Short mmCIF file of C-alpha atoms and ligand atoms in Angstrom, two decimals:
data_model
loop_
_atom_site.label_atom_id
_atom_site.label_comp_id
_atom_site.label_asym_id
_atom_site.label_seq_id
_atom_site.Cartn_x
_atom_site.Cartn_y
_atom_site.Cartn_z
CA MET A 567 -9.36 -11.55 14.24
CA ILE A 568 -8.44 -8.21 15.91
CA ILE A 569 -6.17 -5.87 13.94
CA LEU A 570 -4.49 -2.63 14.98
CA GLY A 571 -4.14 -0.25 12.02
CA ILE A 572 -1.61 2.59 12.00
CA GLU A 573 -1.51 5.50 9.53
CA SER A 574 1.19 8.21 9.43
CA SER A 575 1.74 8.90 5.71
CA CYS A 576 1.11 12.67 5.79
CA ASP A 577 -0.23 15.04 8.45
CA GLU A 578 -2.53 12.72 10.40
CA THR A 579 -1.34 10.30 13.07
CA ALA A 580 -4.08 7.70 13.30
CA ALA A 581 -4.73 4.32 14.92
CA ALA A 582 -7.74 2.03 14.80
CA VAL A 583 -8.76 -1.36 16.16
CA LEU A 584 -10.90 -3.48 13.85
CA LYS A 585 -12.49 -6.83 14.75
CA ASN A 586 -13.29 -9.41 12.05
CA GLY A 587 -13.09 -6.77 9.30
CA ARG A 588 -16.38 -5.28 10.48
CA GLU A 589 -16.48 -3.98 14.02
CA LEU A 590 -14.56 -0.74 14.58
CA MET A 591 -13.63 -0.99 18.28
CA GLY A 592 -11.37 2.06 18.43
CA ASN A 593 -10.64 4.90 16.01
CA VAL A 594 -8.36 7.86 16.79
CA ILE A 595 -7.11 10.57 14.42
CA ASN A 596 -4.71 13.27 15.53
CA THR A 597 -4.47 15.94 12.87
CA GLN A 598 -1.53 18.32 12.53
CA ILE A 599 -3.46 20.92 10.50
CA ALA A 600 -2.93 23.66 13.11
CA ILE A 601 0.86 23.16 12.91
CA HIS A 602 1.17 23.17 9.12
CA SER A 603 -1.50 25.75 8.27
CA LYS A 604 0.74 28.69 9.14
CA TYR A 605 3.15 27.52 6.42
CA GLY A 606 0.36 27.04 3.87
CA GLY A 607 1.06 23.31 3.45
CA VAL A 608 2.65 20.26 5.07
CA VAL A 609 6.26 20.73 6.22
CA PRO A 610 7.70 17.18 6.06
CA GLU A 611 10.25 17.55 8.85
CA LEU A 612 7.67 19.00 11.26
CA ALA A 613 5.25 16.23 10.31
CA SER A 614 7.77 13.47 11.20
CA ARG A 615 8.54 15.08 14.55
CA LYS A 616 4.85 15.37 15.42
CA HIS A 617 4.20 11.75 14.39
CA LEU A 618 7.00 10.70 16.72
CA GLU A 619 5.40 12.60 19.62
CA ASN A 620 1.87 11.48 18.83
CA ILE A 621 2.12 7.86 17.85
CA TYR A 622 2.34 6.34 21.31
CA PRO A 623 -0.60 8.29 22.82
CA VAL A 624 -2.70 7.81 19.67
CA VAL A 625 -2.19 4.02 19.63
CA ASN A 626 -2.79 3.85 23.38
CA GLU A 627 -6.04 5.78 23.02
CA ALA A 628 -7.28 3.48 20.23
CA LEU A 629 -6.51 0.41 22.36
CA SER A 630 -8.23 1.93 25.38
CA GLN A 631 -11.33 2.83 23.31
CA ALA A 632 -11.39 -0.81 22.22
CA GLY A 633 -10.90 -1.97 25.81
CA ILE A 634 -8.01 -4.24 24.87
CA THR A 635 -4.25 -4.56 25.36
CA LEU A 636 -1.57 -5.32 22.76
CA ASP A 637 -1.60 -8.99 23.82
CA MET A 638 -5.13 -9.37 22.48
CA LEU A 639 -4.16 -8.33 18.93
CA ASP A 640 -3.90 -10.94 16.15
CA GLY A 641 -2.24 -8.66 13.63
CA LEU A 642 -0.87 -5.21 12.85
CA ALA A 643 -1.43 -3.21 9.66
CA VAL A 644 0.57 -0.12 8.81
CA THR A 645 0.73 2.29 5.88
CA GLN A 646 3.94 1.48 4.00
CA GLY A 647 3.54 4.06 1.21
CA PRO A 648 3.03 6.22 -0.74
CA GLY A 649 3.61 9.31 1.40
CA LEU A 650 6.28 11.32 3.19
CA VAL A 651 9.20 9.01 3.89
CA GLY A 652 10.06 10.42 7.33
CA SER A 653 6.43 10.25 8.42
CA LEU A 654 5.87 6.75 7.06
CA LEU A 655 8.98 5.54 8.88
CA ILE A 656 7.54 6.52 12.26
CA GLY A 657 4.46 4.34 11.73
CA LEU A 658 6.41 1.44 10.25
CA SER A 659 9.14 1.47 12.92
CA PHE A 660 6.56 1.65 15.71
CA THR A 661 4.72 -1.30 14.16
CA LYS A 662 7.90 -3.35 13.80
CA ALA A 663 8.72 -2.69 17.46
CA ILE A 664 5.32 -4.00 18.62
CA SER A 665 5.65 -6.93 16.24
CA LEU A 666 9.08 -7.86 17.60
CA VAL A 667 8.32 -7.39 21.29
CA LYS A 668 4.87 -9.01 21.28
CA GLY A 669 5.42 -11.57 18.53
CA ILE A 670 2.47 -10.25 16.48
CA PRO A 671 2.73 -10.41 12.65
CA TYR A 672 2.20 -7.28 10.55
CA VAL A 673 1.37 -6.30 6.97
CA GLY A 674 2.42 -3.19 5.06
CA VAL A 675 -0.63 -1.55 3.47
CA ASP A 676 -0.69 0.70 0.41
CA HIS A 677 -2.38 4.00 1.32
CA MET A 678 -4.32 4.10 -1.97
CA ALA A 679 -5.58 0.55 -1.41
CA GLY A 680 -6.72 1.70 2.04
CA HIS A 681 -8.74 4.56 0.52
CA LEU A 682 -10.18 2.30 -2.17
CA LEU A 683 -11.29 -0.33 0.38
CA SER A 684 -12.64 2.19 2.93
CA ILE A 685 -16.09 1.68 1.40
CA PHE A 686 -16.25 -1.71 3.14
CA LEU A 687 -16.49 0.16 6.47
CA ALA A 688 -19.89 1.43 5.27
CA GLU A 689 -23.26 -0.32 5.60
CA LYS A 690 -23.89 -0.47 1.86
CA LYS A 691 -21.02 -2.41 0.26
CA PRO A 692 -20.21 -2.87 -3.44
CA GLU A 693 -19.44 -6.18 -5.12
CA PHE A 694 -16.26 -6.92 -7.06
CA PRO A 695 -15.42 -6.03 -9.73
CA PHE A 696 -16.11 -2.30 -9.44
CA ILE A 697 -14.69 1.01 -10.66
CA ALA A 698 -13.01 3.12 -7.98
CA LEU A 699 -12.23 6.81 -8.27
CA VAL A 700 -9.66 7.71 -5.60
CA ALA A 701 -9.11 11.47 -5.32
CA SER A 702 -6.85 12.79 -2.59
CA GLY A 703 -4.17 15.39 -1.95
CA GLY A 704 -1.50 13.32 -3.67
CA HIS A 705 -3.38 11.22 -6.25
CA SER A 706 -6.37 11.19 -8.58
CA SER A 707 -6.74 7.74 -10.03
CA ILE A 708 -9.33 5.44 -11.53
CA PHE A 709 -9.00 1.73 -10.76
CA LEU A 710 -10.75 -1.41 -11.80
CA ALA A 711 -10.89 -3.35 -8.52
CA HIS A 712 -11.00 -7.09 -9.23
CA SER A 713 -10.75 -8.10 -5.58
CA ALA A 714 -9.62 -6.67 -2.25
CA THR A 715 -6.02 -7.36 -3.21
CA SER A 716 -5.99 -6.85 -6.97
CA PHE A 717 -6.50 -3.48 -8.70
CA LYS A 718 -5.81 -2.33 -12.23
CA LEU A 719 -4.96 1.33 -12.81
CA LEU A 720 -7.12 2.70 -15.67
CA GLY A 721 -6.30 6.40 -15.39
CA ARG A 722 -4.36 8.85 -13.25
CA THR A 723 -3.44 12.50 -13.10
CA ARG A 724 -0.65 13.67 -15.37
CA ASP A 725 0.15 16.66 -13.13
CA ASP A 726 -1.66 17.94 -10.02
CA ALA A 727 -4.00 15.75 -7.99
CA ALA A 728 -7.58 17.01 -7.51
CA GLY A 729 -7.00 17.75 -3.81
CA GLU A 730 -3.77 19.52 -4.66
CA ALA A 731 -5.68 21.77 -7.09
CA PHE A 732 -8.17 22.63 -4.31
CA ASP A 733 -5.30 23.40 -1.94
CA LYS A 734 -3.42 25.57 -4.47
CA VAL A 735 -6.51 27.54 -5.53
CA ALA A 736 -7.38 28.10 -1.85
CA LYS A 737 -3.88 29.42 -1.26
CA LEU A 738 -4.10 31.92 -4.08
CA LEU A 739 -7.46 33.11 -2.72
CA GLY A 740 -5.84 33.57 0.70
CA LEU A 741 -7.82 30.73 2.33
CA PRO A 742 -6.24 28.50 4.99
CA TYR A 743 -4.72 25.04 4.47
CA PRO A 744 -6.12 22.51 3.67
CA GLY A 745 -8.08 24.26 0.96
CA GLY A 746 -10.60 21.57 0.02
CA PRO A 747 -12.95 21.97 2.98
CA GLU A 748 -12.65 25.79 2.84
CA ILE A 749 -13.47 25.93 -0.87
CA SER A 750 -16.40 23.55 -0.54
CA LYS A 751 -17.88 25.63 2.31
CA LEU A 752 -17.64 28.88 0.31
CA ALA A 753 -18.76 27.17 -2.90
CA ALA A 754 -22.07 26.26 -1.27
CA GLU A 755 -22.92 29.99 -1.28
CA GLY A 756 -21.66 30.72 -4.79
CA ASN A 757 -22.93 30.34 -8.35
CA ARG A 758 -21.29 27.42 -10.14
CA GLU A 759 -22.06 28.94 -13.54
CA ALA A 760 -20.60 32.38 -12.72
CA ILE A 761 -17.22 31.80 -14.39
CA ALA A 762 -16.55 29.33 -17.22
CA PHE A 763 -13.27 27.73 -16.08
CA PRO A 764 -11.93 25.17 -18.58
CA ARG A 765 -12.37 21.41 -18.23
CA SER A 766 -9.40 19.38 -19.28
CA TRP A 767 -10.71 16.21 -20.96
CA LEU A 768 -7.41 15.18 -22.66
CA GLU A 769 -7.66 12.68 -25.57
CA LYS A 770 -11.12 11.34 -26.40
CA GLU A 771 -10.73 7.90 -24.84
CA SER A 772 -8.35 8.90 -22.05
CA LEU A 773 -9.21 8.20 -18.42
CA ASP A 774 -6.28 10.33 -17.24
CA PHE A 775 -6.68 13.68 -15.53
CA SER A 776 -4.91 17.03 -15.68
CA PHE A 777 -5.68 19.71 -13.10
CA SER A 778 -2.79 22.13 -13.53
CA GLY A 779 -4.56 24.06 -16.34
CA ILE A 780 -7.59 24.92 -14.25
CA LYS A 781 -5.36 26.08 -11.40
CA THR A 782 -3.52 28.42 -13.81
CA SER A 783 -6.77 29.63 -15.27
CA VAL A 784 -8.12 30.54 -11.79
CA ALA A 785 -4.79 32.28 -11.04
CA ASN A 786 -5.02 34.32 -14.28
CA TYR A 787 -8.63 35.27 -13.55
CA VAL A 788 -7.82 36.36 -9.99
CA ASN A 789 -4.69 38.30 -11.04
CA GLN A 790 -6.56 40.16 -13.79
CA ARG A 791 -9.34 41.19 -11.39
CA ARG A 792 -6.76 42.32 -8.82
CA GLN A 793 -4.80 44.33 -11.40
CA ASN A 794 -7.97 46.10 -12.50
CA ASN A 795 -8.96 46.74 -8.88
CA LYS A 796 -12.11 44.75 -9.34
CA LYS A 797 -13.78 42.96 -6.42
CA LEU A 798 -13.32 39.19 -6.17
CA ALA A 799 -16.55 37.23 -5.83
CA VAL A 800 -14.79 34.50 -3.84
CA ALA A 801 -17.83 32.25 -3.38
CA ASP A 802 -18.51 32.31 -7.14
CA ILE A 803 -14.87 31.57 -7.95
CA CYS A 804 -14.88 28.64 -5.49
CA SER A 805 -18.14 27.28 -6.83
CA SER A 806 -17.16 27.60 -10.51
CA PHE A 807 -13.71 26.10 -9.90
CA GLN A 808 -15.18 23.23 -7.86
CA GLU A 809 -17.74 22.52 -10.58
CA ALA A 810 -15.02 22.26 -13.24
CA VAL A 811 -13.01 19.75 -11.17
CA VAL A 812 -16.08 17.77 -10.13
CA ASP A 813 -17.37 17.60 -13.71
CA VAL A 814 -14.18 16.00 -14.99
CA LEU A 815 -13.83 13.57 -12.05
CA VAL A 816 -17.42 12.40 -12.41
CA GLU A 817 -17.48 12.08 -16.21
CA LYS A 818 -14.23 10.11 -16.31
CA ALA A 819 -15.47 7.72 -13.61
CA VAL A 820 -18.73 7.22 -15.52
CA LYS A 821 -16.78 6.69 -18.75
CA ALA A 822 -14.58 4.07 -17.04
CA ALA A 823 -17.67 2.19 -15.87
CA LYS A 824 -19.27 2.29 -19.33
CA LYS A 825 -16.07 1.21 -21.08
CA SER A 826 -15.60 -1.73 -18.73
CA GLY A 827 -19.29 -2.68 -18.66
CA ILE A 828 -19.31 -2.34 -14.87
CA LYS A 829 -22.34 -1.06 -13.00
CA GLU A 830 -20.80 -0.01 -9.68
CA ILE A 831 -18.62 3.01 -8.90
CA VAL A 832 -16.86 3.63 -5.59
CA LEU A 833 -15.68 7.13 -4.71
CA ALA A 834 -12.89 7.47 -2.12
CA GLY A 835 -10.04 9.67 -0.84
CA GLY A 836 -10.08 13.06 0.88
CA VAL A 837 -11.75 14.86 -2.04
CA ALA A 838 -14.65 12.39 -1.78
CA ALA A 839 -15.67 14.34 1.34
CA ASN A 840 -16.70 17.15 -1.05
CA PRO A 841 -20.52 17.49 -0.90
CA ARG A 842 -20.89 18.65 -4.53
CA LEU A 843 -18.77 15.76 -5.84
CA ARG A 844 -20.86 13.28 -3.83
CA GLU A 845 -24.10 14.82 -5.10
CA HIS A 846 -23.05 15.10 -8.75
CA LEU A 847 -21.73 11.52 -8.92
CA ARG A 848 -24.95 10.22 -7.36
CA ASN A 849 -27.02 12.20 -9.89
CA ARG A 850 -25.00 10.96 -12.86
CA GLY A 851 -25.18 7.43 -11.46
CA ALA A 852 -28.96 7.66 -11.41
CA ASP A 853 -28.98 8.97 -15.04
CA GLU A 854 -26.71 6.18 -16.25
CA ASN A 855 -28.18 3.35 -14.18
CA LEU A 856 -24.98 2.93 -12.18
CA GLN A 857 -24.79 2.21 -8.47
CA ILE A 858 -22.69 4.70 -6.51
CA PHE A 859 -20.93 3.89 -3.24
CA ILE A 860 -19.31 6.61 -1.10
CA PRO A 861 -17.87 6.21 2.43
CA GLU A 862 -18.95 8.56 5.22
CA PRO A 863 -16.84 11.77 5.02
CA GLU A 864 -14.82 10.81 8.15
CA PHE A 865 -13.60 7.69 6.30
CA CYS A 866 -12.80 9.61 3.09
CA THR A 867 -10.00 11.69 4.62
CA ASP A 868 -6.97 9.95 6.11
CA ASN A 869 -7.76 7.48 8.88
CA ALA A 870 -6.41 4.22 10.25
CA ALA A 871 -9.68 2.26 10.09
CA MET A 872 -9.19 1.88 6.31
CA ILE A 873 -5.61 0.69 6.90
CA ALA A 874 -6.76 -1.92 9.45
CA LEU A 875 -9.44 -3.05 7.00
CA ALA A 876 -7.05 -3.33 4.03
CA GLY A 877 -4.67 -5.19 6.37
CA ASN A 878 -7.45 -7.57 7.30
CA TYR A 879 -7.84 -8.52 3.61
CA LEU A 880 -4.07 -9.01 3.24
CA PHE A 881 -3.98 -11.31 6.29
CA GLN A 882 -6.90 -13.26 4.82
CA ALA A 883 -4.89 -13.60 1.60
CA GLY A 884 -2.03 -15.06 3.64
CA ARG A 885 0.31 -12.07 3.40
CA GLN A 886 2.00 -11.36 6.71
CA THR A 887 5.51 -10.87 8.02
CA SER A 888 7.56 -10.12 11.10
CA ALA A 889 10.53 -8.89 9.06
CA LEU A 890 12.51 -5.97 10.44
CA ASP A 891 14.06 -4.94 7.11
CA THR A 892 10.84 -3.89 5.33
CA ASP A 893 11.15 -0.35 3.97
CA VAL A 894 8.65 2.42 3.23
CA TYR A 895 8.04 3.80 -0.29
CA SER A 896 7.26 7.37 -1.26
CA ARG A 897 5.71 6.94 -4.72
CA SER A 898 2.64 4.97 -5.73
CA LEU A 899 3.14 1.31 -6.60
CA PHE A 900 0.52 1.53 -9.31
CA TRP A 901 2.66 3.18 -11.96
O1 KG4 B 2036 -6.93 11.46 1.48
P1 KG4 B 2036 -6.47 12.70 2.14
O2 KG4 B 2036 -7.00 12.99 3.52
O3 KG4 B 2036 -4.90 12.74 2.21
C1 KG4 B 2036 -4.11 12.29 1.13
O4 KG4 B 2036 -3.97 11.06 0.99
O5 KG4 B 2036 -3.68 13.19 0.37
O6 KG4 B 2036 -6.83 13.90 1.16
C2 KG4 B 2036 -6.53 15.22 1.50
C3 KG4 B 2036 -7.01 16.12 0.38
C4 KG4 B 2036 -6.56 17.56 0.55
O7 KG4 B 2036 -6.03 18.02 -0.67
C5 KG4 B 2036 -7.87 18.26 0.90
O8 KG4 B 2036 -7.91 19.62 0.49
C6 KG4 B 2036 -8.87 17.43 0.15
O9 KG4 B 2036 -8.44 16.10 0.31
N1 KG4 B 2036 -10.23 17.59 0.71
C7 KG4 B 2036 -11.25 18.13 0.02
C8 KG4 B 2036 -12.34 18.21 0.92
N2 KG4 B 2036 -11.94 17.67 2.12
C9 KG4 B 2036 -10.64 17.31 1.96
N3 KG4 B 2036 -11.32 18.57 -1.25
C10 KG4 B 2036 -12.47 19.09 -1.66
N4 KG4 B 2036 -13.56 19.21 -0.87
C11 KG4 B 2036 -13.55 18.79 0.42
N5 KG4 B 2036 -14.62 18.92 1.20
ZN1 ZN B 2037 -5.05 9.79 1.89
#
C-alpha cells in the first residue's frame, strides 16, 4: 500500500510517500521560518498564502523522490486538525481535489496522533500499550496509547505548551523564532544550576502541566537584571530555564508510566528534538527500569511522514472516505 501524506497545520508545508507503513520513498518539508521570524511568531494569514504557493511543488517533489505518479497511490492522508484553520484548509482541499480527480480515497489524520505514532518510523519500535509524552508548540500532553487508533489523554497543559514557553522565553531574550532550537543551542554552553527557576508540579497526583509560571519567572528575572544594569548570562538563563521545563516533562511522564504499570515511554513532538530532554528522559528511564523510545529529531518536528504513517493505520482499521464535505478542526479532539 502506497500512501501520500500531506501536512500543512502550521508553518511547514510537507509531503511524504510511505510504502507498506515502513518504507519512506519520498519526504519533503518546506519551512516558512524565514518568513515568520521577522514577526517573532507565525502569522496565520501569511502561512496560508505560503501553503497555497508551496503545496503543489512540495507534493510533486515528494512524488518525484519516490519515483511514482499519483496513479500509483493507494491512499491519501492529510492533517485535519488541530492547527491553523486557513493552513489546514489548503492541505485538506488539495487532498480532496486529488481524491476526486484520481478516485483515490483519503483519511483525515489528527496532528497529535501523527506525532505520537512517529516513533514507528524508527528502527526501535515500542509495543502497545505505552505512555506517550507529546510536547510541541501547541500542546503538551501525556497519553496512554492502547493501539495505533486508540489513545487516552492522561494529562495536558493548563496554559502554555512546552514549546510555546521556549518560544516566549526566547523572544524576551531577543532570540529569533522559533525559540526552542536557539535556547537548546545556548543552553549547551550554560550552567543548568545557575538560577533556580520554579517547577510547577500542580496537585500531587496530577499529570497536567503548567508552563506560564516559569515564563513569568524568567521575565521577572530578566527585567530585574536589566533595571539594575546587570549583565545577562544568557547561556545560564537558557540552561536553567530548559532544565526546569525538562524536569517537569520527564517526571510527569515517569509518574504516568508508574501509575499505569507500563514499562515503555515514547517521547514525541517538536520539543522532543531537545537534546537535554532526550538525555534526561533516557537517564530517568534507566533509573526506573523503563524503556524509552524517541524518534530521530527530523521526525520530532512537523513532517508529513508521520501523517502518512498515521494514515496507514487508519486505512488498515478500515477508515477511509472520498467525501468532499469533510472539514478541518482547530482545537484538539482529545479534550
Ligand atoms: O511539533 P512542532 O514542530 O509543531 C507543532 O505542532 O507545534 O513543534 C514546534 C515547537 C516549537 O515551539 C519549537 O520551539 C519547539 O517545538 N522545538 C524545540 C526544539 N526544537 C523545536 N524546543 C526545545 N528544544 C528544541 N531543540
Ligand atoms: Zn507538530
